[in-house]
mmCIF file of C-alpha atoms in Angstrom:
data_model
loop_
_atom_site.group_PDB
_atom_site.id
_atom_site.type_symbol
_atom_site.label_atom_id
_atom_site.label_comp_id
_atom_site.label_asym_id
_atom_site.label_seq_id
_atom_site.Cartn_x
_atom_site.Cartn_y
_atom_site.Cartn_z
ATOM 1 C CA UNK A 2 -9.826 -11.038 -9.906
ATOM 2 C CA UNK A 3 -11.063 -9.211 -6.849
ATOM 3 C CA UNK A 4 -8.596 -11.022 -4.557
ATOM 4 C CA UNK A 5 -6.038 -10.038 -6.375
ATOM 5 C CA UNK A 6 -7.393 -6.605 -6.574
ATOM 6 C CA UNK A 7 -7.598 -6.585 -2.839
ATOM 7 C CA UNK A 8 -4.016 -8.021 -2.007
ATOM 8 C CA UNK A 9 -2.464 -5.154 -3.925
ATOM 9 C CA UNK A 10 -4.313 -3.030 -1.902
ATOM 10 C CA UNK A 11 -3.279 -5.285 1.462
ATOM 11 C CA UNK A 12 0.590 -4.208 0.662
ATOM 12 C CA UNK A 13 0.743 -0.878 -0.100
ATOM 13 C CA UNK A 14 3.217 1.203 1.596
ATOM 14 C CA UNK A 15 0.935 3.419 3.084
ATOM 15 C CA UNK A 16 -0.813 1.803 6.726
ATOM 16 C CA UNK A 17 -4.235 0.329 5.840
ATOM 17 C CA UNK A 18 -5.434 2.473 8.444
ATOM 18 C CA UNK A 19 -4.907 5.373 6.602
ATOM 19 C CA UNK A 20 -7.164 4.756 3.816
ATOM 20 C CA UNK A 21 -11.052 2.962 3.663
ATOM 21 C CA UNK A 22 -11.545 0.766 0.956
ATOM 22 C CA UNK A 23 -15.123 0.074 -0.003
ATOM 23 C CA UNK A 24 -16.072 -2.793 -2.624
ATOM 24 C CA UNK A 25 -19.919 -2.383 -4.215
ATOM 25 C CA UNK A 26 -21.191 -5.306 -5.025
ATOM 26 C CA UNK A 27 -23.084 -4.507 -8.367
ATOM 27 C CA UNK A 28 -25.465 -6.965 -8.685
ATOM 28 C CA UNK A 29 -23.086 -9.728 -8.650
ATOM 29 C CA UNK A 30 -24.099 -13.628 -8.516
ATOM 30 C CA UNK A 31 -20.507 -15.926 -7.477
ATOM 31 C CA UNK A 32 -18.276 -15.415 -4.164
ATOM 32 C CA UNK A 33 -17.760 -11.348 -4.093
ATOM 33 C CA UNK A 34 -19.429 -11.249 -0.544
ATOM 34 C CA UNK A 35 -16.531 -14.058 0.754
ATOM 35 C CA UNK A 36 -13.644 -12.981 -0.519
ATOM 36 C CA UNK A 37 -14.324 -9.292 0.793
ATOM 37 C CA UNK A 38 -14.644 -10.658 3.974
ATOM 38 C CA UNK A 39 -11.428 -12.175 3.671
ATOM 39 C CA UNK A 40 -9.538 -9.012 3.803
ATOM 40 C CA UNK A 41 -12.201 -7.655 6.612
ATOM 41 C CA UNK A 42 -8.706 -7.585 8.981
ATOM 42 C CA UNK A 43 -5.694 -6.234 6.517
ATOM 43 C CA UNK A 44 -8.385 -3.697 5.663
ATOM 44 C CA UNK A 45 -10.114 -0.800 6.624
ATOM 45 C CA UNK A 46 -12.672 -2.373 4.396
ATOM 46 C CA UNK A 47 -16.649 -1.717 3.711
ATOM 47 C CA UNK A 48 -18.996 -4.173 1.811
ATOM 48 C CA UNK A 49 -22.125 -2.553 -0.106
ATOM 49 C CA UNK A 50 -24.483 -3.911 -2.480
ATOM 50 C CA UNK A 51 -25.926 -1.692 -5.468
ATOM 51 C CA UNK A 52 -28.052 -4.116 -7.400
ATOM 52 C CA UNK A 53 -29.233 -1.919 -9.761
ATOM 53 C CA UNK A 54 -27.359 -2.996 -13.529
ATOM 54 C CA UNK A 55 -24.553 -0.281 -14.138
ATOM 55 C CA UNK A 56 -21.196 0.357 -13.470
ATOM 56 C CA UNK A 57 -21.434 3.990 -12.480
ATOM 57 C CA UNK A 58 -24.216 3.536 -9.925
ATOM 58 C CA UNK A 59 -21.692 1.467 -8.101
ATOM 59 C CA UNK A 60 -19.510 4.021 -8.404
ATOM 60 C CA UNK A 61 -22.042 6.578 -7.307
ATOM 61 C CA UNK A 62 -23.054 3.836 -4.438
ATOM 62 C CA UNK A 63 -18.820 4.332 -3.473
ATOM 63 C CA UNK A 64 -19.051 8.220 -3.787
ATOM 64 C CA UNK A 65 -22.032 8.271 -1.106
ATOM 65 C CA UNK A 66 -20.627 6.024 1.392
ATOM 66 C CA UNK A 67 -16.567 7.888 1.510
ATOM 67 C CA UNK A 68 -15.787 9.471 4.186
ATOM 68 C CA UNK A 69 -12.734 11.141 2.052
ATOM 69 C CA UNK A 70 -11.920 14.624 -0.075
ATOM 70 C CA UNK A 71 -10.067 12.213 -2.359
ATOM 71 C CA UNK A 72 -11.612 9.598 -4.318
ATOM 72 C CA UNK A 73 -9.848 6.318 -5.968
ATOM 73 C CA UNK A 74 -11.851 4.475 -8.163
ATOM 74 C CA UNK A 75 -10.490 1.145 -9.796
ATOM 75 C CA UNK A 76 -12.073 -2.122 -11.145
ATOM 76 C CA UNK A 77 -12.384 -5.518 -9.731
ATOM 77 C CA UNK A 78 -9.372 -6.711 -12.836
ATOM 78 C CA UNK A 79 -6.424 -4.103 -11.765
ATOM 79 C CA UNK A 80 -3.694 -5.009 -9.488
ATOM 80 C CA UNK A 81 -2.426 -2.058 -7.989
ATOM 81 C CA UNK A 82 1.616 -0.831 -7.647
ATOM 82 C CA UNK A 83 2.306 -0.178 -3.805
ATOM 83 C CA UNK A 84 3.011 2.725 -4.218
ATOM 84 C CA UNK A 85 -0.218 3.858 -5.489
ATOM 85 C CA UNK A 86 -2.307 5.133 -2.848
ATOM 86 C CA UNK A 87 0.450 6.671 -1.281
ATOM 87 C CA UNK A 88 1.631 8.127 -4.392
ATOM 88 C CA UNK A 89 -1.885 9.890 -5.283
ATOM 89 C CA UNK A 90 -2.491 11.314 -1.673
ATOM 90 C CA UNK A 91 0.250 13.297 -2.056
ATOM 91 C CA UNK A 92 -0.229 14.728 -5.880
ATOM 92 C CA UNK A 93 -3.136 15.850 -4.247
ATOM 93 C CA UNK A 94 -1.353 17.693 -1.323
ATOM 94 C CA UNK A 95 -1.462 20.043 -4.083
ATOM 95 C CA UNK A 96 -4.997 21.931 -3.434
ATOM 96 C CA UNK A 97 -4.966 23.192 -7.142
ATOM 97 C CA UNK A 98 -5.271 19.110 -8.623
ATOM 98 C CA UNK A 99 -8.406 17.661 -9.010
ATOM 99 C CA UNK A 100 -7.746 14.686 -10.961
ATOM 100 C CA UNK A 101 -4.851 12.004 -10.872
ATOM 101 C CA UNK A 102 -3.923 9.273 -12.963
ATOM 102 C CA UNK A 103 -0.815 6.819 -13.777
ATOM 103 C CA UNK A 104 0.336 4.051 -15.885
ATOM 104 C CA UNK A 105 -2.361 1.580 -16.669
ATOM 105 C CA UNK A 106 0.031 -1.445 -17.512
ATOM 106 C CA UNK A 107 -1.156 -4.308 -19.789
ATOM 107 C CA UNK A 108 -1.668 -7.619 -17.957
ATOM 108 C CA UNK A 109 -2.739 -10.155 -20.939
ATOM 109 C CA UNK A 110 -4.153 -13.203 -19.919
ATOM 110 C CA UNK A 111 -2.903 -14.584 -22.786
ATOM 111 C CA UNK A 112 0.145 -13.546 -25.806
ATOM 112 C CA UNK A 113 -1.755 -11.029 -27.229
ATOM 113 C CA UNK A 114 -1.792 -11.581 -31.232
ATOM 114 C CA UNK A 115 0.414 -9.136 -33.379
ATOM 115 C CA UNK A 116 -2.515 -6.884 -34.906
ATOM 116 C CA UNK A 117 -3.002 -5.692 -31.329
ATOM 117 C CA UNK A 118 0.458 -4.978 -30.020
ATOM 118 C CA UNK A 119 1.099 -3.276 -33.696
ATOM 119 C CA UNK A 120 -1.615 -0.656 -31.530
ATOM 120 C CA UNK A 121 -0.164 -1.195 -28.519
ATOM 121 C CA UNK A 122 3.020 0.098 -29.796
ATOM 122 C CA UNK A 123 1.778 3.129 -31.622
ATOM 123 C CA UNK A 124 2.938 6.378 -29.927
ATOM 124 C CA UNK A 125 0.128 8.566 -28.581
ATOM 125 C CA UNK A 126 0.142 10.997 -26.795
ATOM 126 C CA UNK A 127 3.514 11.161 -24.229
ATOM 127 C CA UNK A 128 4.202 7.323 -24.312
ATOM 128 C CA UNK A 129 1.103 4.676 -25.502
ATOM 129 C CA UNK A 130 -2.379 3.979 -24.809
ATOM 130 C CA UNK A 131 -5.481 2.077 -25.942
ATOM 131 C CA UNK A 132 -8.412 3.553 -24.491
ATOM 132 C CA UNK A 133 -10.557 0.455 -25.883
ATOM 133 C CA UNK A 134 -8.499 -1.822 -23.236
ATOM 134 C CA UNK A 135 -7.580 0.969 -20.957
ATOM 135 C CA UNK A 136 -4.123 0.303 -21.116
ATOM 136 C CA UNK A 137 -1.665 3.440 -21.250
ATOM 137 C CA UNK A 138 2.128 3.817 -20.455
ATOM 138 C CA UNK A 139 3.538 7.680 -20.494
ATOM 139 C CA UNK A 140 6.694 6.867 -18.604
ATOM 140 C CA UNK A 141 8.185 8.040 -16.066
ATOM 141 C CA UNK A 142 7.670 11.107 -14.251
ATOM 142 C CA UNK A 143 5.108 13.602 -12.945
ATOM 143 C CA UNK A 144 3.389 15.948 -15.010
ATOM 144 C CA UNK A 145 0.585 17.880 -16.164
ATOM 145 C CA UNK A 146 -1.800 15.414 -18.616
ATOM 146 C CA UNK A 147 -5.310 16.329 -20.275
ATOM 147 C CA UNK A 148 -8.056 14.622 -17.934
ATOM 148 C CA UNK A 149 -9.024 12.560 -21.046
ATOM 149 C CA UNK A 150 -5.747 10.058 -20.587
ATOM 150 C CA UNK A 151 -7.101 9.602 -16.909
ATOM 151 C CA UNK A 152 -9.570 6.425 -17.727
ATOM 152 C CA UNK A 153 -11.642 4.699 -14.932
ATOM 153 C CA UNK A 154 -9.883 1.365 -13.896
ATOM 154 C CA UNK A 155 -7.595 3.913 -12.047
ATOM 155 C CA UNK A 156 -9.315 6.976 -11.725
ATOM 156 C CA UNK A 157 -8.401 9.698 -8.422
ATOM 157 C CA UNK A 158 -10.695 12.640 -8.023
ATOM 158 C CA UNK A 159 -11.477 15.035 -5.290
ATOM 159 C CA UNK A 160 -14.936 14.549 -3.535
ATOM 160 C CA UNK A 161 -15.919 17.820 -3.902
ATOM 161 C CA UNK A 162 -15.034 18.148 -8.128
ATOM 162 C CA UNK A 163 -17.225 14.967 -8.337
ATOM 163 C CA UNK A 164 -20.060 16.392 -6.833
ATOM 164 C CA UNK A 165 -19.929 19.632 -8.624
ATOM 165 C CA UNK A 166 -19.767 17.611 -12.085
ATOM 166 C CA UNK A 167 -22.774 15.907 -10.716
ATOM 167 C CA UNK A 168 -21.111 12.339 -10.755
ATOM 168 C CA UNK A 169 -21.046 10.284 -13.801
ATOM 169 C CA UNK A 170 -23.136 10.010 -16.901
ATOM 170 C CA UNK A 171 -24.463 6.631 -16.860
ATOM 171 C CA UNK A 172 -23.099 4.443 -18.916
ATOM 172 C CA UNK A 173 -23.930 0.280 -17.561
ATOM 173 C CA UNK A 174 -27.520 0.151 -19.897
ATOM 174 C CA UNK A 175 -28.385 -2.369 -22.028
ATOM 175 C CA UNK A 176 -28.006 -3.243 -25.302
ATOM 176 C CA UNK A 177 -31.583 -2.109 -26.534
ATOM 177 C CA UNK A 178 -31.234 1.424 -24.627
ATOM 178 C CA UNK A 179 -27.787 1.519 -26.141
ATOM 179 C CA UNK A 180 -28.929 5.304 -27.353
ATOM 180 C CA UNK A 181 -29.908 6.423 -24.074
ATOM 181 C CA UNK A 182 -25.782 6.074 -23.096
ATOM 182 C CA UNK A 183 -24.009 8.504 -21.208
ATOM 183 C CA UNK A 184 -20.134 8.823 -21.738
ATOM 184 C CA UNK A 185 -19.250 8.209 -17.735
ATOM 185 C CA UNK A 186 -15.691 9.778 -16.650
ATOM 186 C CA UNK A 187 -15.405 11.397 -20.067
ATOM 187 C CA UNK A 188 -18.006 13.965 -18.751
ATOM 188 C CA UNK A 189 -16.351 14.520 -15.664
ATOM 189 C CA UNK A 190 -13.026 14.632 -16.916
ATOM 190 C CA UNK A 191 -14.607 17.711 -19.028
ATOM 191 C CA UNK A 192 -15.346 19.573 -16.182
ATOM 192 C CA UNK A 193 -12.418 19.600 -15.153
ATOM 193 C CA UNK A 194 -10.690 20.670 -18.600
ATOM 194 C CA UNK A 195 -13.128 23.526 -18.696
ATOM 195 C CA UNK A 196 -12.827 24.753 -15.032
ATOM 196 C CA UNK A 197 -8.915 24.969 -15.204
ATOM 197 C CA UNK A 198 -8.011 22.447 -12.780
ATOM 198 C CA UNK A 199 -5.194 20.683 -12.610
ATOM 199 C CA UNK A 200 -4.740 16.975 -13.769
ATOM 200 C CA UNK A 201 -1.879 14.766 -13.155
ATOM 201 C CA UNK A 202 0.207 12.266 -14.153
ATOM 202 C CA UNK A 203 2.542 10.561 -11.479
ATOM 203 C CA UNK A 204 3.976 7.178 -12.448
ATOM 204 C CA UNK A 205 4.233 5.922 -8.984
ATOM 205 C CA UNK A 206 0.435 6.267 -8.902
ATOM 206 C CA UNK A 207 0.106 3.282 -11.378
ATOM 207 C CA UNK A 208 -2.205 -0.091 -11.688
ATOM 208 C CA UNK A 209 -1.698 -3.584 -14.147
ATOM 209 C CA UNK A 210 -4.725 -3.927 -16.049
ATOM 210 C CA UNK A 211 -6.018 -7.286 -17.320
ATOM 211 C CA UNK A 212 -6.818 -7.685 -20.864
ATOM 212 C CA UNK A 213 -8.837 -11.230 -21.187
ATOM 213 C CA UNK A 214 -8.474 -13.236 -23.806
ATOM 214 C CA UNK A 215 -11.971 -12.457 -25.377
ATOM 215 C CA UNK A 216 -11.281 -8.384 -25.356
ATOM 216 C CA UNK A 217 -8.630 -9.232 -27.703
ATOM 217 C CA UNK A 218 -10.322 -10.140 -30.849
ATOM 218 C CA UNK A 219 -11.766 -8.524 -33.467
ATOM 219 C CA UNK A 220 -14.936 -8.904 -32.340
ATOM 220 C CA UNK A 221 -14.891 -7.140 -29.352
ATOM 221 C CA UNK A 222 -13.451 -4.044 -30.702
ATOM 222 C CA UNK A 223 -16.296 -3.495 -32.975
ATOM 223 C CA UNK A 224 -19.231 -3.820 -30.368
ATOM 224 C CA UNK A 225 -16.946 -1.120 -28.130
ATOM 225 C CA UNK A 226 -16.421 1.388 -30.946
ATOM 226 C CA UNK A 227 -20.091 0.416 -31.707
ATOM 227 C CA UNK A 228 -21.072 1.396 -28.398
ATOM 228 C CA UNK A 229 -18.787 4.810 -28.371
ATOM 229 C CA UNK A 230 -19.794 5.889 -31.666
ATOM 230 C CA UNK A 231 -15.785 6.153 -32.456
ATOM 231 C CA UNK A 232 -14.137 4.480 -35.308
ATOM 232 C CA UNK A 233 -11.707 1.417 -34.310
ATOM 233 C CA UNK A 234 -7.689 1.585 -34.973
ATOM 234 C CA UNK A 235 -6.895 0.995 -38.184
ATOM 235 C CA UNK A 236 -5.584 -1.890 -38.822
ATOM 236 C CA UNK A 237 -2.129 -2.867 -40.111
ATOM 237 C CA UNK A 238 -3.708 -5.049 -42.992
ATOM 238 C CA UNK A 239 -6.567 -7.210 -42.951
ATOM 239 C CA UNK A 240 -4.625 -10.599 -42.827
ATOM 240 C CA UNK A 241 -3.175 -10.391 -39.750
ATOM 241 C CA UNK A 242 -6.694 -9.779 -38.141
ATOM 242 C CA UNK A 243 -7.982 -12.516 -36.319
#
């Protein structure tokens, strides 16, 4: 998943050296060192190792090391459009937006059984969007959005927003500190609701997101709206649940 991750990035349209990428290495145990350094030349690319369990203190590992005002976090399982970094550098040339997001497109790994799409399909919002599988499609377009539709597998923020918000609640703990959970970008994403910044929306700006196959079951959507404290979607009827 990361090499794919890290070709999209290899062929955007803006030059590589006009952007750093860094990958954090959170306490992972296969090949991640290797295939980072097999970009080390189509990349202005930095390797760094947070060991500590969590997937915002690799993200707070990424937000000390930057050396940018603007911020683009993503996951190790998106493939990224190429026009995306391009495409959020300049909603930002705007100095009133602080946050920017885009389409999160579904990439299933495999056909995806009907309960789900009958989800998928819903309307919400301007367009779709499952925030369980952070998938969302509003379209075409650019245009103001509320900074909760701006989820963390493609996630642009200014430097100095981030800092002010004091970075991300944690949320990568176990399961037996499950109550000790923080609610990550959600917090953030408050701040900026609150302060009246600007959030936005710009299709071009947009990633494919893969949906394994064992995120799609029944299952899976439990322990996350376990985890959340939400309710799942309801479902269409109980039959068609796998």
């Amino acid at each position: 998943m990361l090499a794919q991750c890290l070709e999209s990035l290899a062929r955007q349209t803006l030059p590589a050296e006009a952007f750093e990428v860094l990958v954090i290495d959170n306490g992972s145990t296969d090949h991640t060192p290797d295939v980072t350094r097999r970009y080390a030349f189509s990349l202005q690319l930095t390797y760094a190792s947070a060991p500590e369990p969590g997937l915002h203190v690799g993200r707070h590992e990424g937000l000390r090391q930057a050396k940018s005002d603007v911020l683009i976090f993503a996951d190790d399982d998106i493939q990224a459009d190429a026009n995306w970094v391009e495409a959020v550098v300049q909603t930002f040339e705007n100095p009133n937006v602080a946050l920017v997001g885009g389409n999160n497109y579904p990439l299933f790994e495999v056909h995806p059984p009907e309960w789900l799409m009958h989800w998928w399909k819903k309307p919400v919002y301007k367009g779709r969007a499952l925030d369980s599988l952070s998938i969302l499609d509003f379209g075409e377009g650019i245009f103001e959005i509320d900074p909760g539709y701006v989820w963390g597998c493609n996630y642009s923020i200014r430097k100095g927003v981030l800092l002010k918000a004091g970075g991300f609640h944690p949320d990568g703990v176990p399961k037996e500190s499950l109550r000790f959970r923080g609610d990550g970008e959600t917090h953030v994403s408050d701040v900026v609701r609150t302060s009246g910044l600007r959030t936005i929306f710009n299709s071009r700006a947009s990633v494919r997101h893969l949906v394994t196959q064992n995120r799609m079951t029944r299952t899976y959507f439990e322990q996350r709206a376990y985890v959340q404290g939400s309710p799942i979607p309801t479902r269409p009827s109980a039959a068609t649940v796998a």
